[in-house]
Structure formats: C-alpha cells, structure tokens
JSON list of C-alpha atoms in Angstrom, two decimals:
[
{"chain": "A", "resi": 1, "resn": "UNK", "atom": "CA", "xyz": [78.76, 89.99, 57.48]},
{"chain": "A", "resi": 2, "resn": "UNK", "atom": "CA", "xyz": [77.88, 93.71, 57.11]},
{"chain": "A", "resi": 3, "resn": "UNK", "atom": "CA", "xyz": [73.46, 93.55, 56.44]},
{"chain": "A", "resi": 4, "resn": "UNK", "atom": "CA", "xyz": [73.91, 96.49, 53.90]},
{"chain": "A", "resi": 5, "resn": "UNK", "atom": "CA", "xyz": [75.53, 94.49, 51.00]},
{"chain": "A", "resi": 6, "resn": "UNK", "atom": "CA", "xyz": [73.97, 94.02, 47.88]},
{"chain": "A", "resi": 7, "resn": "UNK", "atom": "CA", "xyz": [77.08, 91.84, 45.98]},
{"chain": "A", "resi": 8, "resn": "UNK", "atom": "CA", "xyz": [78.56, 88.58, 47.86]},
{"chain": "A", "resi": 9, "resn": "UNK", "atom": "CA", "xyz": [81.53, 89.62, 49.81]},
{"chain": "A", "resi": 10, "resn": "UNK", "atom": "CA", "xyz": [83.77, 87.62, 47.53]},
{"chain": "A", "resi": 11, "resn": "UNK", "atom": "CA", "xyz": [82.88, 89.86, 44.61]},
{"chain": "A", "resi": 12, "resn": "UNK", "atom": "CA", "xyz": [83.71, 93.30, 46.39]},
{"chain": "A", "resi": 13, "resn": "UNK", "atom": "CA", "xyz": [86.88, 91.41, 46.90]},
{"chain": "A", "resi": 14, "resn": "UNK", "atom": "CA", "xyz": [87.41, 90.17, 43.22]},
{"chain": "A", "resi": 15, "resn": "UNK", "atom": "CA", "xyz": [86.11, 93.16, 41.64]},
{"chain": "A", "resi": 16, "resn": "UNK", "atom": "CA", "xyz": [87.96, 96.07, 43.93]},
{"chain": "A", "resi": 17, "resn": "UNK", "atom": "CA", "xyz": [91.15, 93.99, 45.24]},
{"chain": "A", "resi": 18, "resn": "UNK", "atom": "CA", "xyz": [92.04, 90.57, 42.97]},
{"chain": "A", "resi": 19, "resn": "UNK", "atom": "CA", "xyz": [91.90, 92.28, 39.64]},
{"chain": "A", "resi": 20, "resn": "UNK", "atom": "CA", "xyz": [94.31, 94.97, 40.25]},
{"chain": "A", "resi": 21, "resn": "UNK", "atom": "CA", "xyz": [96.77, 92.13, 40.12]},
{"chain": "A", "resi": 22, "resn": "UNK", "atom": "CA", "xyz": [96.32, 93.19, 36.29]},
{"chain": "A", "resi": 23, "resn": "UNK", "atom": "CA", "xyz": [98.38, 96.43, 37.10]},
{"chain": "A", "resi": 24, "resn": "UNK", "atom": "CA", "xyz": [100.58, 95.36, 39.65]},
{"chain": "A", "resi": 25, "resn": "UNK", "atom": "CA", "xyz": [103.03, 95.78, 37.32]},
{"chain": "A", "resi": 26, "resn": "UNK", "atom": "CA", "xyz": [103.95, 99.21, 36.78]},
{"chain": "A", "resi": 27, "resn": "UNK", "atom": "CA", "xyz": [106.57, 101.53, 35.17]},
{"chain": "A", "resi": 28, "resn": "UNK", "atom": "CA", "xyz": [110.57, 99.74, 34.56]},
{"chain": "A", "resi": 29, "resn": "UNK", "atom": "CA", "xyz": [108.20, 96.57, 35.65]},
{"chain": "A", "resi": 30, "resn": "UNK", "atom": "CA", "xyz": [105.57, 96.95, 33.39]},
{"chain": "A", "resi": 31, "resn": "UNK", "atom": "CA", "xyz": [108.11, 97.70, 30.26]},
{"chain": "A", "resi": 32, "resn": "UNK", "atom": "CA", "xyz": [109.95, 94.35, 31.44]},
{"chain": "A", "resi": 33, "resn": "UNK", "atom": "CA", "xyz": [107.39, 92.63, 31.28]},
{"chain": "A", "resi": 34, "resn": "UNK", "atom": "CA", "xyz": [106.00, 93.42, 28.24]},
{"chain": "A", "resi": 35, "resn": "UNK", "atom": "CA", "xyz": [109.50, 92.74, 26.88]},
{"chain": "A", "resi": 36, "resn": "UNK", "atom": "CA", "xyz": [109.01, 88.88, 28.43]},
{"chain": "A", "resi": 37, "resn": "UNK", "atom": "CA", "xyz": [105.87, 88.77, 26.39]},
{"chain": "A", "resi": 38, "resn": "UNK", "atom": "CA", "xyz": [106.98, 89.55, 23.44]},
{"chain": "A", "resi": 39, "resn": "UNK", "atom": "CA", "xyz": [110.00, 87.89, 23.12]},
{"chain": "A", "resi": 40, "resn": "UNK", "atom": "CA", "xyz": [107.94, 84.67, 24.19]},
{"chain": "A", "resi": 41, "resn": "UNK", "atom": "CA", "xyz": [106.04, 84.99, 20.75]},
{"chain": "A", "resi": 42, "resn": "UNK", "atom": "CA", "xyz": [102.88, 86.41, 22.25]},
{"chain": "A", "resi": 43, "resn": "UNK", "atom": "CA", "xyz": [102.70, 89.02, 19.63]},
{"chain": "A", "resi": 44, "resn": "UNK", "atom": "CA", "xyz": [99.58, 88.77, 17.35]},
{"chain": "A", "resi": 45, "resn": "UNK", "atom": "CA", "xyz": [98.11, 91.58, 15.24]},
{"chain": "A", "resi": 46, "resn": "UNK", "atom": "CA", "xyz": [96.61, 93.70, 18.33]},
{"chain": "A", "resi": 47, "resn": "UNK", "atom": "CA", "xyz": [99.24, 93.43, 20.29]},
{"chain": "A", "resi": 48, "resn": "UNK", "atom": "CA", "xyz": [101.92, 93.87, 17.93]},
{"chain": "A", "resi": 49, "resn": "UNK", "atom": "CA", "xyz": [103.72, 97.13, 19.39]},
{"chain": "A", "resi": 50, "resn": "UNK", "atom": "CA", "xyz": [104.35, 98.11, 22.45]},
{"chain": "A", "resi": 51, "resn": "UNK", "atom": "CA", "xyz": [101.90, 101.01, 21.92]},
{"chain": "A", "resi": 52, "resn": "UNK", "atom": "CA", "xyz": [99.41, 98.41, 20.50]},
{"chain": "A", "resi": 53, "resn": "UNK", "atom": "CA", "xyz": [100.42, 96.17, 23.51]},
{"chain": "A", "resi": 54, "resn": "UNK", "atom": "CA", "xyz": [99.18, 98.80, 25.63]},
{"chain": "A", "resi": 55, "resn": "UNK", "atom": "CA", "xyz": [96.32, 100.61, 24.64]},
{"chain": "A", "resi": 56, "resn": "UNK", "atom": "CA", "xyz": [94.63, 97.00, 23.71]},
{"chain": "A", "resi": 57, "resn": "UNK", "atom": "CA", "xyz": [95.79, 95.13, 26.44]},
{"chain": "A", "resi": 58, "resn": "UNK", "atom": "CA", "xyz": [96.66, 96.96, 29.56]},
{"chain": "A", "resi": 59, "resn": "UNK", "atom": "CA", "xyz": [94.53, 100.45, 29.19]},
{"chain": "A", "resi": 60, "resn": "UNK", "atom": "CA", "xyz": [91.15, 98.74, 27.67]},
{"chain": "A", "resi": 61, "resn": "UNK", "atom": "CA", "xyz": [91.81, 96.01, 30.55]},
{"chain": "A", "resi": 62, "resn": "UNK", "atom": "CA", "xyz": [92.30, 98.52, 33.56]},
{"chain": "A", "resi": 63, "resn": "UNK", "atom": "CA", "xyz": [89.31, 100.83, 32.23]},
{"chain": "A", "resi": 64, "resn": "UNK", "atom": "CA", "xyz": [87.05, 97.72, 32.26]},
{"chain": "A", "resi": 65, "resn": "UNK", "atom": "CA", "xyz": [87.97, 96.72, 35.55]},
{"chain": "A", "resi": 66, "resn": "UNK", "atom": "CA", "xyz": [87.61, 100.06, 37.06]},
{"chain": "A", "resi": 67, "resn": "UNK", "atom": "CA", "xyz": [83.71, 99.92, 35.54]},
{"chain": "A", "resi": 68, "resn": "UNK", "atom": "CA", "xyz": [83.02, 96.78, 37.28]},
{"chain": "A", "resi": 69, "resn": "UNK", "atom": "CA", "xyz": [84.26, 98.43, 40.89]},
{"chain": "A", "resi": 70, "resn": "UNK", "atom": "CA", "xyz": [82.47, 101.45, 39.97]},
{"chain": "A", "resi": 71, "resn": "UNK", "atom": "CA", "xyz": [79.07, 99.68, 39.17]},
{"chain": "A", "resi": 72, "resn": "UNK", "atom": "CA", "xyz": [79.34, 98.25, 42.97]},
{"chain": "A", "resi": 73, "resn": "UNK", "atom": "CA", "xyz": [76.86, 99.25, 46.06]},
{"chain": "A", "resi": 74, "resn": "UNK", "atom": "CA", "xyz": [79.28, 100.93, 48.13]},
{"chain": "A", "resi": 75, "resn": "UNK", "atom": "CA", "xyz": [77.98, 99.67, 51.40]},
{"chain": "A", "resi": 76, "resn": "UNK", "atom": "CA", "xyz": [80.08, 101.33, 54.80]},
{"chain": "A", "resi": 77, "resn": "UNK", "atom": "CA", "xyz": [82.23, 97.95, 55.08]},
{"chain": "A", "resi": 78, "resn": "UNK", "atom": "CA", "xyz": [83.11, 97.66, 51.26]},
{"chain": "A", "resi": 79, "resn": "UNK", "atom": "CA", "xyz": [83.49, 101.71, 50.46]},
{"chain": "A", "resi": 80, "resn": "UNK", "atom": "CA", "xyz": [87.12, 102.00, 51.85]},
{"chain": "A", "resi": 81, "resn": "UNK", "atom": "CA", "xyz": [88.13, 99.05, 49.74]},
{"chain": "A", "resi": 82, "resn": "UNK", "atom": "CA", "xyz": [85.97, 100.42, 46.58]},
{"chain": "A", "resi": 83, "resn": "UNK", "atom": "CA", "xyz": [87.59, 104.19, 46.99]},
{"chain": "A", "resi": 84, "resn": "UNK", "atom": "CA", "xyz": [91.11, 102.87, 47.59]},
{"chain": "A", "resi": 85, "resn": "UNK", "atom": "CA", "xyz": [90.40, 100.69, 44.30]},
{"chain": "A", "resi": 86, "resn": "UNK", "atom": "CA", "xyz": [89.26, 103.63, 42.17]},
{"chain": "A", "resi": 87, "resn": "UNK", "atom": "CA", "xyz": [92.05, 105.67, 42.88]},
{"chain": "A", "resi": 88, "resn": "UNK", "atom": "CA", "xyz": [94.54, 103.34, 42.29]},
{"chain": "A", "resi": 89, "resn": "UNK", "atom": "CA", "xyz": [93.07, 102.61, 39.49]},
{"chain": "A", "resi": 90, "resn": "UNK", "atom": "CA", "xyz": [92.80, 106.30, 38.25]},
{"chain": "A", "resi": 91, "resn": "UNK", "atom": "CA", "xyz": [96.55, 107.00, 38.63]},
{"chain": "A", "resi": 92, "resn": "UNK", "atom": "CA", "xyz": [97.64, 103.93, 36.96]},
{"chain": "A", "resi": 93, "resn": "UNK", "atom": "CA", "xyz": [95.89, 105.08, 34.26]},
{"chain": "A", "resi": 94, "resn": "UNK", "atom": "CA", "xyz": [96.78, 108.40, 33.72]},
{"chain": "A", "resi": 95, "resn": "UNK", "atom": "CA", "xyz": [100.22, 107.19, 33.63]},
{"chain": "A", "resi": 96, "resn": "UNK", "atom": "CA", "xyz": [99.50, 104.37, 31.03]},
{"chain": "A", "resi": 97, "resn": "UNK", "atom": "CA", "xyz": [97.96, 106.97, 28.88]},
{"chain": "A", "resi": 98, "resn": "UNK", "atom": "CA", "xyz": [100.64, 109.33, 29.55]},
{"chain": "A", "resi": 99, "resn": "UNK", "atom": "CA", "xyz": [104.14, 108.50, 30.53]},
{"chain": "A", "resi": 100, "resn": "UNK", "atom": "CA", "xyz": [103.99, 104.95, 29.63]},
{"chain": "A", "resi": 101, "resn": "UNK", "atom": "CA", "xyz": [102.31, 105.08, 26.32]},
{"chain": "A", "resi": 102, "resn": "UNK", "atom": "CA", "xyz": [104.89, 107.80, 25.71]},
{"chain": "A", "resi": 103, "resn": "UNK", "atom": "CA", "xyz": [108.00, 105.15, 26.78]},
{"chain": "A", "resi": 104, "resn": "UNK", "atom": "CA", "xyz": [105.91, 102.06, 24.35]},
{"chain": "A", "resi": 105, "resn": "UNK", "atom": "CA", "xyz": [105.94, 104.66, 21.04]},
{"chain": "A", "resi": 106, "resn": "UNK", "atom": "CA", "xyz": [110.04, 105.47, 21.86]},
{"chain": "A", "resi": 107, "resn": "UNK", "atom": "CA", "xyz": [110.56, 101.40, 21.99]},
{"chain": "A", "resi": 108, "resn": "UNK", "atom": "CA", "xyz": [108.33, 100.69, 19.05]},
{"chain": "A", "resi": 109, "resn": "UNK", "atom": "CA", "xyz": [110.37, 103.63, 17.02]},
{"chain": "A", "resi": 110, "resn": "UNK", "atom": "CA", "xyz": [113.59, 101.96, 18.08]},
{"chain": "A", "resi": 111, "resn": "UNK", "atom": "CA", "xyz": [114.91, 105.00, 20.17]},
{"chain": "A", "resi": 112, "resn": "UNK", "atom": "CA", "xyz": [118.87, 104.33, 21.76]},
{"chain": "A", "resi": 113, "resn": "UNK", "atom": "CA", "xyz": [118.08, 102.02, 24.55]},
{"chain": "A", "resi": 114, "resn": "UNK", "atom": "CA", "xyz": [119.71, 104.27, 26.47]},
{"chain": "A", "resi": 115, "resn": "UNK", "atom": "CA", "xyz": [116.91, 107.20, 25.97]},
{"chain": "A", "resi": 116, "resn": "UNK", "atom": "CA", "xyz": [114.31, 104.63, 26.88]},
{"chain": "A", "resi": 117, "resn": "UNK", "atom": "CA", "xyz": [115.92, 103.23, 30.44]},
{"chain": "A", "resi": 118, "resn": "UNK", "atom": "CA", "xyz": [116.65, 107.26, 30.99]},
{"chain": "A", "resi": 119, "resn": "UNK", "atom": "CA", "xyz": [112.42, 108.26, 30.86]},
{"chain": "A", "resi": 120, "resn": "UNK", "atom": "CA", "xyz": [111.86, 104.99, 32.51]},
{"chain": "A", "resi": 121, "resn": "UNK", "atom": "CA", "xyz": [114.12, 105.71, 35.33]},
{"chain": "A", "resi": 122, "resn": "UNK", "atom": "CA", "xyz": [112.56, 109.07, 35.23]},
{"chain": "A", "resi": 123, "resn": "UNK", "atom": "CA", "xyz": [108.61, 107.60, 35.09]},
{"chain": "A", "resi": 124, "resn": "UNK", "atom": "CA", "xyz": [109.82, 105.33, 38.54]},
{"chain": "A", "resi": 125, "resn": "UNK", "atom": "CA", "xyz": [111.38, 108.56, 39.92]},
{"chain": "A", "resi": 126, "resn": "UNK", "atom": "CA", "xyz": [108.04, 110.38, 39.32]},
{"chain": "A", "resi": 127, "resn": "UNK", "atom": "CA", "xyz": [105.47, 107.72, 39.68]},
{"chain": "A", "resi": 128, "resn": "UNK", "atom": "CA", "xyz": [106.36, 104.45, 41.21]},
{"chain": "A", "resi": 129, "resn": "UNK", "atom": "CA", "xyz": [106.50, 105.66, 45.57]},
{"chain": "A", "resi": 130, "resn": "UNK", "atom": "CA", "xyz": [102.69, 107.33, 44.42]},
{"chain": "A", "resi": 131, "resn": "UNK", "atom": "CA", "xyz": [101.75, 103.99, 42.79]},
{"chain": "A", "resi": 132, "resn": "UNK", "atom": "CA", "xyz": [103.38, 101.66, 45.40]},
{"chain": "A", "resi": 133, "resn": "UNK", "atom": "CA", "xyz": [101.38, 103.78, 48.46]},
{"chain": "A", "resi": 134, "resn": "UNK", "atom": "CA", "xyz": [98.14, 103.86, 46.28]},
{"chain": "A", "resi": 135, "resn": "UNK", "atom": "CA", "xyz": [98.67, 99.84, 45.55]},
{"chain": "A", "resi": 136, "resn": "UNK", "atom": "CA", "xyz": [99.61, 98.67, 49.71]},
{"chain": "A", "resi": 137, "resn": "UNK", "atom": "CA", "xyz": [97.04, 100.82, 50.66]},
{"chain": "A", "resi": 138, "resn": "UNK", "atom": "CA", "xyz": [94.32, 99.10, 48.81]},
{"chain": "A", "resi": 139, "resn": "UNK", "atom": "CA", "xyz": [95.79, 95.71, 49.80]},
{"chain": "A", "resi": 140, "resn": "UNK", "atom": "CA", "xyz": [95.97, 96.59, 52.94]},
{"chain": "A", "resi": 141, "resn": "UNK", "atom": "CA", "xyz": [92.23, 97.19, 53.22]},
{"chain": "A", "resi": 142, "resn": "UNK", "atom": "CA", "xyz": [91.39, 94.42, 51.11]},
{"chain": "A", "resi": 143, "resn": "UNK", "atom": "CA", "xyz": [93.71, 91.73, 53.34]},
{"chain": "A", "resi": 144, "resn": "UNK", "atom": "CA", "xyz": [91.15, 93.35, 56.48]},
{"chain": "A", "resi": 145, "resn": "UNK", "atom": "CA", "xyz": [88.19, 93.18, 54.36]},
{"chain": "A", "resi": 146, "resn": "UNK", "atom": "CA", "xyz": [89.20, 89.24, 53.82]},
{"chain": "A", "resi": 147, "resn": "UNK", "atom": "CA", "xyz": [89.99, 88.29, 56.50]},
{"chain": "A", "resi": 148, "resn": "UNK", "atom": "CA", "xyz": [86.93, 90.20, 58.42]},
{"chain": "A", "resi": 149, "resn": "UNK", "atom": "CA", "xyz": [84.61, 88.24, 55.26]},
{"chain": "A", "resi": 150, "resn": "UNK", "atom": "CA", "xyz": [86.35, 84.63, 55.89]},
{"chain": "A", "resi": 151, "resn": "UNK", "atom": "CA", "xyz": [87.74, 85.35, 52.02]},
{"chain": "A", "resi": 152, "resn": "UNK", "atom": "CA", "xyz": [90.91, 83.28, 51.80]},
{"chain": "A", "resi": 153, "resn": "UNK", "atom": "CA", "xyz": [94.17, 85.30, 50.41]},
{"chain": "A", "resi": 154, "resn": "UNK", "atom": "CA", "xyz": [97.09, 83.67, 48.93]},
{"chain": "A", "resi": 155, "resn": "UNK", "atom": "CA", "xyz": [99.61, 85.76, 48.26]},
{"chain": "A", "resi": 156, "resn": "UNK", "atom": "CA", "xyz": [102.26, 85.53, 45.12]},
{"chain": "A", "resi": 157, "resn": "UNK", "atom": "CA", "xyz": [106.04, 86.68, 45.74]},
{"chain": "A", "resi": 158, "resn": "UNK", "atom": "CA", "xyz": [106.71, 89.60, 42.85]}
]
C-alpha cells in the first residue's frame, strides 16, 4: 500500500471505479433501460418522463458521483484511476445533457418510434466507441488498482 494515501484504498476504488456502474449504461442501452423501468411501474412523480427520468435520476446521480471522485487526494497510485474516472464521467455527461436528454423529450412527446431508434442509432454512431474506450479504460486501471490493493472484484455479465 502506496504511504501517500489519505482515503482507504477501498474508497478510491468505490468512489472512482464501483459507482460508474451507475452509467454503464449508455445511449440505445440507457433508453432500454429506462423503458424496463418504466414499464415495471417505477414511475413516481420525479421520475415521471423520460426527461424527468433523466435529469432527476441519471444527471443529478452522475454529477454527485463525479464530486465525490473529485473531492479525493489524488495520491501517484490512485491519480490514473481518479483522471480516467473524471473523464469518463465528463463525457457521459455532456451526452446526457445533450444528445440523450434530446432522445428522452422526443419519447416523452410521442415522436414516430421510428425518429427515435433513427437519433439513437445516430447517438451510438457518434458516442458509444468514445464512451466504451473512456469506460474499459477506467476499468482497466481500476481491475490493476484492485488487485495491486487486495480489493476483491466481481464482475456482472451486461
């Protein structure tokens, strides 16, 4: 264990790595699974619209999380996992307050289901390679940082 760290490895970990499983979902995926959500009945007065959905949920979420990395001591082992953190963090959300809050007002307005697969297609064209590199990089770091920090890593399929 690296002598300049001021938070317990495990929280670099939780903080930088675990909690961008929050955003893992991204683009078609993250419209698909909002879709799961709400036909599940998980629609309440804040999250009643797609737009609602996220700007309540996933934006205020993701903006919170990237304050927590941000407020951590960026020792030499933990900075590479911190920096890879904030910048996936970053793009994901200039896209949710961009192209994806522009897909969630088309579905809450009803647009031809047709027009809304079309500018998702187009937002995974754009987006999704940048957001996939962005996303294995960090993990990629983080799985080192782990294993290097005796942090156990269970992997889900998605």
């Amino acid at each position: 264990m690296s002598c300049n760290l001021i938070h317990r490895p495990e929280e670099y970990f939780d903080k930088a790595a675990l909690n961008t499983n929050m955003i893992s979902r991204f683009g078609g995926s993250y419209f698909h699974t909002y879709q799961k959500y709400i036909k599940g009945g998980g629609n309440n007065a804040s999250f009643n619209s797609c737009e609602k959905y996220l700007q309540n949920y996933s934006i205020a979420s993701a903006e919170r999380d990237l304050e927590k990395v941000k407020g951590l001591y960026p020792g030499t082992e933990a900075k590479p996992m911190i920096d890879a953190s904030i910048d996936l963090y970053t793009f994901v959300l200039q896209s949710y307050k961009t192209d994806h809050l522009e897909i969630a007002r088309m579905i809450d307005k009803n647009v031809a289901a047709e027009s809304i697969n079309q500018a998702i297609r187009t937002l995974d064209e754009k987006s999704y390679a940048n957001f996939a590199e962005k996303y294995d990089k960090l993990w990629n770091i983080a799985k080192t940082y782990a294993k290097d920090n005796g942090i156990q890593v269970k992997e889900m399929p998605f």
